[in-house]
Coordinates of C-alpha atoms in Angstrom, one line a residue:
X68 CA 146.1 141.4 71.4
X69 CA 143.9 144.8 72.0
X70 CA 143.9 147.1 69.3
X71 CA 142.2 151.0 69.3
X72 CA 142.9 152.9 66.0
X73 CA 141.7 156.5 65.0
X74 CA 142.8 159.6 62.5
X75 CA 143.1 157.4 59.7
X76 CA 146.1 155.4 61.4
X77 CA 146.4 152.0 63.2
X78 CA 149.1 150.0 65.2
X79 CA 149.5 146.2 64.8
X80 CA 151.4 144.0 67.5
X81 CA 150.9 139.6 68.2
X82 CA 150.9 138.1 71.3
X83 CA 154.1 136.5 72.6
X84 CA 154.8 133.1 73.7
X85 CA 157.9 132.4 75.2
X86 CA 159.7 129.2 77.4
X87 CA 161.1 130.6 80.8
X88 CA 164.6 132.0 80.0
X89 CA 164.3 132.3 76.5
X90 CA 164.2 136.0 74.7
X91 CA 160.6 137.4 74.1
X92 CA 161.1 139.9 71.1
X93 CA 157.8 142.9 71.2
X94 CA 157.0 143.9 68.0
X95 CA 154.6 147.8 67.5
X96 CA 154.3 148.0 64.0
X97 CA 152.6 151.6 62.4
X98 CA 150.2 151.5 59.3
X99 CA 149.8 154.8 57.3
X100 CA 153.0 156.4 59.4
X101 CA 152.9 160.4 59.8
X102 CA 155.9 160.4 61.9
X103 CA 154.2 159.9 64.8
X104 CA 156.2 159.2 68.2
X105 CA 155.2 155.4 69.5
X106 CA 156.6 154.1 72.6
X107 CA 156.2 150.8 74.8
X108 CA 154.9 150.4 78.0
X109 CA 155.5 147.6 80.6
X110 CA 152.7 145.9 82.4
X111 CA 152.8 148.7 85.2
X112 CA 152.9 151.4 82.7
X113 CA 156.1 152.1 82.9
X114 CA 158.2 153.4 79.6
X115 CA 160.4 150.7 78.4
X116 CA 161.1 152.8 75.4
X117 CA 160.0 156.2 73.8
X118 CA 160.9 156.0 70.2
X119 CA 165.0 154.9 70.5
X120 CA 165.5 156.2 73.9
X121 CA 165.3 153.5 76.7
X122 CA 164.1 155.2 80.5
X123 CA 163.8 152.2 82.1
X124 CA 166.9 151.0 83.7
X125 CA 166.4 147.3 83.1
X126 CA 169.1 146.1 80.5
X127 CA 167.5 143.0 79.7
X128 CA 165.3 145.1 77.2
X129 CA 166.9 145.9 74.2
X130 CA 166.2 147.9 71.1
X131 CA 166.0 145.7 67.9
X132 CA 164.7 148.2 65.4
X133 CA 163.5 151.7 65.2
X134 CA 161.8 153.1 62.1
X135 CA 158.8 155.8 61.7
X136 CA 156.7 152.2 61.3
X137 CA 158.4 149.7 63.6
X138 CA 159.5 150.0 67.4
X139 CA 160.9 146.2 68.2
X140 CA 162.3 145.4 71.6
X141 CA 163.8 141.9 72.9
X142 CA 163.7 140.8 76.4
X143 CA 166.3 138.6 77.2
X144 CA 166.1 135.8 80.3
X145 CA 162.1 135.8 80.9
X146 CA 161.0 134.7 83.8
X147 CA 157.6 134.1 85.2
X148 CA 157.6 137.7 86.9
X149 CA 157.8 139.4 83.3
X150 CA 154.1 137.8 82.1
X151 CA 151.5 140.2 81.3
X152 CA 150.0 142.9 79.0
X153 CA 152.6 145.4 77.2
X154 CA 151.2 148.1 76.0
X155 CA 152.3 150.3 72.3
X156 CA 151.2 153.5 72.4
X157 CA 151.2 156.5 69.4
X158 CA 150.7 160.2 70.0
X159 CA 148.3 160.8 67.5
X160 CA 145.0 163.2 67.8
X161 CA 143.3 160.9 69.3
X162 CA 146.2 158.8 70.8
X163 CA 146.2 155.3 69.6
X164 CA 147.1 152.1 72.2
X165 CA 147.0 148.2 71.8
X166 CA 148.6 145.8 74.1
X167 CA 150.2 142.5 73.5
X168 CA 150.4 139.7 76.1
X169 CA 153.5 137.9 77.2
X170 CA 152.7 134.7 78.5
X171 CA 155.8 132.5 79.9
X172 CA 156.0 128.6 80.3
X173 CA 158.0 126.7 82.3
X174 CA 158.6 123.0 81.8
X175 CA 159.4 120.6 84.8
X176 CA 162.0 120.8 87.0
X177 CA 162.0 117.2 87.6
X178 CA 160.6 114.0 86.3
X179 CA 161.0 111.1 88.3
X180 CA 159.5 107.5 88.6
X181 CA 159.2 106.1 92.0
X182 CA 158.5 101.7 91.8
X183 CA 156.7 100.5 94.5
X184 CA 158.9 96.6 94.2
X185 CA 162.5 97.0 92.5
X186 CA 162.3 93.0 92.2
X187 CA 158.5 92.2 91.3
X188 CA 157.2 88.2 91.4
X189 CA 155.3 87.0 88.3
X190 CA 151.8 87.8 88.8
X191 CA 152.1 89.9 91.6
X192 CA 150.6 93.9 90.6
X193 CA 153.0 96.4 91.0
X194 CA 152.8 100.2 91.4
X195 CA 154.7 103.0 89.6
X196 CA 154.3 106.3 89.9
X197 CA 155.6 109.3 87.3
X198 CA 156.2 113.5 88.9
X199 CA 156.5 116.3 87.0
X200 CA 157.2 119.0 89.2
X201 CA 156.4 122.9 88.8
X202 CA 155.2 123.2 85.4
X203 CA 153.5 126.0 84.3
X204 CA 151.1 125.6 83.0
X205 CA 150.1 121.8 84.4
X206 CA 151.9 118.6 82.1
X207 CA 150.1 116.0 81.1
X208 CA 151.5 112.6 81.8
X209 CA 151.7 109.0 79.4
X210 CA 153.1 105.8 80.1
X211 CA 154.5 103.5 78.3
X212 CA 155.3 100.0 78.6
X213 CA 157.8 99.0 75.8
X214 CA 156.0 100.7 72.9
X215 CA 152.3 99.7 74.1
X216 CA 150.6 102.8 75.9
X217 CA 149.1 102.5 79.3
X218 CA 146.4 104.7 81.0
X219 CA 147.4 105.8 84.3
X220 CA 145.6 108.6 87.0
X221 CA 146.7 111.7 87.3
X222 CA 146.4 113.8 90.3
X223 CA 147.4 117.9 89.8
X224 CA 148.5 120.5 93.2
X225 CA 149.1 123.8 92.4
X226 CA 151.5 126.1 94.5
X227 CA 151.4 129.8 93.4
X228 CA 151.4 129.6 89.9
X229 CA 153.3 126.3 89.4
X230 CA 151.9 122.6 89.0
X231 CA 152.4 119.7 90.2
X232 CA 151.3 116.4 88.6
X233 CA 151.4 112.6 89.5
X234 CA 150.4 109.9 87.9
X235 CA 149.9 106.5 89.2
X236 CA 150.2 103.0 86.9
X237 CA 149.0 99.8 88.7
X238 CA 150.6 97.1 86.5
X239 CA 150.2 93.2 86.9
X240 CA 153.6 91.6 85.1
X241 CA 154.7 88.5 83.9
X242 CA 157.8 86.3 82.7
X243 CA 157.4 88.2 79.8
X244 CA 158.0 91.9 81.1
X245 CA 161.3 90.9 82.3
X246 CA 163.9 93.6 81.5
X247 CA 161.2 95.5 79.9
X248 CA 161.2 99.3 79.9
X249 CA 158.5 101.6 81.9
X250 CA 158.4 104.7 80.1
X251 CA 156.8 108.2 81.4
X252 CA 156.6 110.9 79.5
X253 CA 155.5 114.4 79.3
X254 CA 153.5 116.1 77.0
X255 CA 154.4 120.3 77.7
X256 CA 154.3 123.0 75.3
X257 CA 156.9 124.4 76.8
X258 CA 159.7 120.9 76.1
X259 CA 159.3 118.3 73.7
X260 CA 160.6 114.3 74.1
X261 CA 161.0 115.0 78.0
X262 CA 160.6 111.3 79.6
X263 CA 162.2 108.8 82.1
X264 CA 162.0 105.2 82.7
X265 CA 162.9 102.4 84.7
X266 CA 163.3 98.7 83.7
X267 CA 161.0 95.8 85.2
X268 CA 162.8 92.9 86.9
X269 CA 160.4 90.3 87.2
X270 CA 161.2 86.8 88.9
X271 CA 159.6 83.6 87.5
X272 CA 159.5 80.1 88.0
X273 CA 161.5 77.7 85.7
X274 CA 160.7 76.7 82.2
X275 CA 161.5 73.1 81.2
X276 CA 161.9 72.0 77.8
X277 CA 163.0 68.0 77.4
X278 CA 164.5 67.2 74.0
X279 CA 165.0 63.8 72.2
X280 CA 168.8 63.8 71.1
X281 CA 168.1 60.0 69.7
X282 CA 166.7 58.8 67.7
X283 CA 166.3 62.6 65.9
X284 CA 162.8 60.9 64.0
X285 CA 161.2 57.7 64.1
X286 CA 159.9 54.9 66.4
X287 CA 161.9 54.2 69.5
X288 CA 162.8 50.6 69.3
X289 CA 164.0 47.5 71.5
X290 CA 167.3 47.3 72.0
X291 CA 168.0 50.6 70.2
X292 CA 169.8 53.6 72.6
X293 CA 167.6 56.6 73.8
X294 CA 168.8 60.2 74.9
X295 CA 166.9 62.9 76.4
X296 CA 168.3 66.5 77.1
X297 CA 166.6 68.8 79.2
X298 CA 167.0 72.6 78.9
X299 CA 166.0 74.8 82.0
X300 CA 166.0 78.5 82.3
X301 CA 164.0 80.7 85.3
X302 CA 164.9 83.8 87.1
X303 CA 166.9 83.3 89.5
X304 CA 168.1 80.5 87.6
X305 CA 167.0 76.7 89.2
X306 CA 169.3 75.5 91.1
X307 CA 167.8 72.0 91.5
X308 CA 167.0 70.0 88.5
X309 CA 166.7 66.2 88.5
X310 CA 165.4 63.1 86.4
X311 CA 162.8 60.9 87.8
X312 CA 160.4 58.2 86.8
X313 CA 156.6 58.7 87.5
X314 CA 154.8 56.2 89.9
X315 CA 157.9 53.9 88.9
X316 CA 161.5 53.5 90.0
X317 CA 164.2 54.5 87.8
X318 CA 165.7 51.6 85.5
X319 CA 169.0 50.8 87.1
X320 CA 170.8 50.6 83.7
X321 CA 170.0 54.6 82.7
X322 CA 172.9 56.7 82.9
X323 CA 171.8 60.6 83.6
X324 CA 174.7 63.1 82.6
X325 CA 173.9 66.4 83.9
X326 CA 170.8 67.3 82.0
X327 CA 171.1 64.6 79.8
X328 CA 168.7 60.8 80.2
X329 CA 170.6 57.8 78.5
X330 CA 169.0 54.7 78.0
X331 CA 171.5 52.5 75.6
X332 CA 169.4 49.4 75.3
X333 CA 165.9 49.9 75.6
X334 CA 163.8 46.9 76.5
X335 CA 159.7 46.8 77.6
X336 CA 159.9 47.4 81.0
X337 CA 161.6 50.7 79.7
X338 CA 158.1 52.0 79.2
X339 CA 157.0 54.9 81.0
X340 CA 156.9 58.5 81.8
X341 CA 160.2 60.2 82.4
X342 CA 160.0 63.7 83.9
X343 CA 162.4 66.6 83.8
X344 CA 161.8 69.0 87.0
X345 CA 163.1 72.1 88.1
X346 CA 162.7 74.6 91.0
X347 CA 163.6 77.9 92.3
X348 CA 162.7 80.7 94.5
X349 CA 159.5 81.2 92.7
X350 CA 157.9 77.8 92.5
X351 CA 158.6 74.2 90.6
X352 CA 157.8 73.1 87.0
X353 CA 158.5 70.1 85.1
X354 CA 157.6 68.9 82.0
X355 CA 157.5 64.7 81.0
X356 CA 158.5 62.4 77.8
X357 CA 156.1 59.0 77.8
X358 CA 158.4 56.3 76.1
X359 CA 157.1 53.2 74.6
X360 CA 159.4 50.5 73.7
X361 CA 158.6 49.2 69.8
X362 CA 159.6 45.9 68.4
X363 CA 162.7 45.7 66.1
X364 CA 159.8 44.5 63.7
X365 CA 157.8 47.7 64.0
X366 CA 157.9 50.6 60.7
X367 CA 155.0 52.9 62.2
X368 CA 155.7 56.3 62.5
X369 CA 154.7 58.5 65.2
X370 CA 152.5 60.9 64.7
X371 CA 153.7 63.2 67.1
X372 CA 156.9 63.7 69.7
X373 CA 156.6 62.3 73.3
X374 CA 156.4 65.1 75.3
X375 CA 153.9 66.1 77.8
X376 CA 154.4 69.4 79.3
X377 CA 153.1 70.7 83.3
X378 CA 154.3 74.0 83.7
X379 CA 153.0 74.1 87.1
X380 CA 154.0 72.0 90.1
X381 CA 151.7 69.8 91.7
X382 CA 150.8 72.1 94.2
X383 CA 150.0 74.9 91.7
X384 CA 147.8 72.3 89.4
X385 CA 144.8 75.0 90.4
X386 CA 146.2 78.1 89.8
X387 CA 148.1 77.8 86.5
X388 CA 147.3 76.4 82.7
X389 CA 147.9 72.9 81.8
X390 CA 148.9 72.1 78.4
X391 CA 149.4 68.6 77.1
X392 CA 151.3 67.8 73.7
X393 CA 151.4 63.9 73.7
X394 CA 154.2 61.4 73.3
X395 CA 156.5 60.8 69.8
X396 CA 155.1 57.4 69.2
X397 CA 151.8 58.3 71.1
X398 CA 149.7 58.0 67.5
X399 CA 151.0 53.7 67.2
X400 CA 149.9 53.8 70.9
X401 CA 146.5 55.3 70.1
X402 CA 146.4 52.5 67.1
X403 CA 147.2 49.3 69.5
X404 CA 144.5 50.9 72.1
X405 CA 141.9 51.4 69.9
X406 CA 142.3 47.9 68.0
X407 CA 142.3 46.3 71.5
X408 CA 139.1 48.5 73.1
X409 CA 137.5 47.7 69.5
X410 CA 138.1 43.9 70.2
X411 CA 136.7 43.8 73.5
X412 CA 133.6 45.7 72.6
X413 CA 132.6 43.5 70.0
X414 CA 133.2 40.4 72.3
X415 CA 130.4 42.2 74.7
X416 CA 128.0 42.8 72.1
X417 CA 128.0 39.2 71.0
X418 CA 127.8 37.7 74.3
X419 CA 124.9 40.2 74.9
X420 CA 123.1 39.1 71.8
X421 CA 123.6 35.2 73.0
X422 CA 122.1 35.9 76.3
X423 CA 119.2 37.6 74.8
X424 CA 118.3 34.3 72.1
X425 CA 118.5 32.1 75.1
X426 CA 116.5 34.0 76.9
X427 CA 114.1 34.6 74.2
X428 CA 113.7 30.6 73.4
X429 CA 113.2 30.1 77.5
X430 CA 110.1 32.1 77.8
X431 CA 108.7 30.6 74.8
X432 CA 108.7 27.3 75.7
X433 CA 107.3 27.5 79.0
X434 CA 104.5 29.8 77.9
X435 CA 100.8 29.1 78.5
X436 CA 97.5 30.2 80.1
X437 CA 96.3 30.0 83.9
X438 CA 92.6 29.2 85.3
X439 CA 91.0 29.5 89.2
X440 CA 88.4 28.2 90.2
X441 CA 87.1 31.0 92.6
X442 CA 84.5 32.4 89.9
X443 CA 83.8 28.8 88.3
X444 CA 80.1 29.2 87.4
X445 CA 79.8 32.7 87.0
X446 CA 79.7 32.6 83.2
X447 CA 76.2 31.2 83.0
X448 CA 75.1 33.7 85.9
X449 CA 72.4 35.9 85.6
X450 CA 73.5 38.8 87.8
X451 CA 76.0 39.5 90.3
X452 CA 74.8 37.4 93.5
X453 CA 73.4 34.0 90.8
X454 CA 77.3 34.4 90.2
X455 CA 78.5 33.8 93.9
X456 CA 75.8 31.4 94.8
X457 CA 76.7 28.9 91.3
X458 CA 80.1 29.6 93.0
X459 CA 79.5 28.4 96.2
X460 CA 77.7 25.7 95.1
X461 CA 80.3 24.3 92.5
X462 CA 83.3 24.6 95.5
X463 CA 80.5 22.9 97.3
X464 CA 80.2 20.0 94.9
X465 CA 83.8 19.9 94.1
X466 CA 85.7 21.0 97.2
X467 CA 88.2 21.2 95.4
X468 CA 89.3 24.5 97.7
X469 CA 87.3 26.1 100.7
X470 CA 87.3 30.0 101.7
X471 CA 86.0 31.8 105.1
X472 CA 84.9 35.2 104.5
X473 CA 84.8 37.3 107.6

């Protein structure tokens, strides 16, 4: 806003903001009024109006109140081509003139998301990207994924007086984003809750979960039934699932049903590791129960359920995380193997501590001193060479041994 006043008067007008096609009303408003003629100008000078009379032909400007203190004037359908400085003028002595600015916004035409994948693999990175075109002025772009915010790049072009802005998101998904929503959305002064989105479809290798129908709780006995389910879900959904035995044949007495494992008399050479598996498109995952066959006799509890879980395939060992969760009756197993390693240590340590008495007593009983008789008669030497001759001399009288020194 620009404002001049003189001869005791003043004029008073705000600066307008208005959205493209929306109505910008101009307000020139007199303090201290003599009667004085005001008028508004257009940014090229031209007289929109002079006091209720309207010269300029454009019928989009129309008078909203006239008053010795108030000249207001709406413009209807703004466009871009009506920004700029509009000037009030009085005919006072001095003249008095301030100018209000009309500045117009236009929100985006278009907002679109382009995916680089429609059908993304687990673990691959995708990329989106979110335009806004000709804004003015220039949007600012957000992403969302679900209702967790993302940071994405923005790059801006500007054509005339319009913007352009893109923003690219490089996203790595998972199992997890399946079916979840990719939001962009558009902060403009000009629109409020403008946004698109597009859902993820992310494919993922199976997940196998094996159940123990029977028994619900307790030891798994001899002679007693056994039934395991196994539940499978992936996307696309497996369409190979199958029972097998690790490093072991299947018993020829266990009936499998569909996803269900029926053993209805267990015996000992039932023990073992029995392994649900499933595969699709994506890759292969399994996960395994480890049965051990209790006497009828037996009233231990389990300390956990018999399930070992490998959500990766053999091939994939490298790549993915293993979690183990050990078998239902895997704490009386970890009782009998630690009894039995405790047994077998002990036996060591006692045949150790044999073996070292006997040797002990050996070396004592053949202990004892050693002589030679190739410095006999140094002892009562006088030096060095009396030493060698007595020596000599008792090998000599002896000869008991004979040496040749060369």
């Amino acid at each position: 806003m620009g404002f001049i006043s003189g001869g005791g008067q003043n004029l008073v007008t705000e600066d307008v903001t208005v959205v493209e096609g929306d109505v910008a009303t101009i307000s020139c408003r007199v303090k201290n009024s003599d009667d004085s003629v005001i008028q508004l100008l257009n940014p090229n000078r031209q007289t929109i109006y002079f006091r209720d009379f309207r010269p300029l032909k454009d019928s989009r400007f129309q008078l909203v109140n006239f008053s010795n203190s108030e000249l207001r004037v709406s413009l209807t359908n703004v466009s871009v081509s009506d920004e700029g400085r509009y000037f009030c003028q009085l005919y006072t002595d001095p003249p008095q003139e301030i100018y209000t600015t009309i500045t117009v916004l236009v929100p985006p035409r278009n907002l679109i998301i382009d995916i680089q994948k429609e059908i993304a693999v687990e673990g691959e990175e995708i990329e989106l990207n979110c335009t806004a075109m000709a804004s003015r002025p220039a949007t600012t772009i957000r992403w969302f994924k679900g209702n967790k915010e993302l940071r994405g790049k923005s790059e801006v072009e500007q054509w005339s007086d319009m913007y352009t802005v893109t923003s690219q998101l490089l996203l790595r998904v998972g199992r997890e984003d399946d079916g979840v929503p990719v939001i962009c959305l558009v902060d403009h002064p000009a629109v409020k809750d403008l946004q698109t989105q597009r859902y993820l479809e992310v494919m993922y290798k199976p997940e196998v979960r094996v159940s123990k129908n029977y028994p619900v709780q307790g030891l798994t006995r001899e002679g007693e039934p056994l039934e395991l389910s196994c539940s499978v879900f992936g996307k696309p959904q497996p369409t190979d699932m199958r029972w097998l035995r690790v490093d072991d044949e299947m018993p020829q007495h266990v009936v499998l049903s569909g996803t269900n494992l029926l053993i209805s008399n267990l015996n000992k050479t039932d023990n073992g590791t029995y392994r649900c598996e499933a595969s699709n498109v994506v890759g292969k995952s399994y996960e395994d129960y480890m049965l051990f066959v209790y006497d009828t006799t037996a009233t231990t509890e389990p300390a956990v359920h018999g399930f070992t879980q490998l959500p990766n395939s053999a091939e994939e060992l490298d790549y993915g995380d293993l979690s183990d969760s050990r078998a239902g009756e895997e704490g009386s197993i970890r009782t009998v193997d630690h009894a039995v390693i405790g047994g077998v240590v002990a036996v060591v340590v006692f045949a150790m501590l044999c073996l070292l008495i006997i040797l002990g007593r050996y070396f004592a009983r053949h202990k004892g001193t050693y002589f030679t008789h190739e410095a006999k008669g140094a002892d009562d030497a006088a030096d060095a060479d009396t030493a060698i001759i007595n020596a000599e001399g008792g090998q000599n009288n002896s000869e008991e041994k004979k040496e040749y020194f060369i």
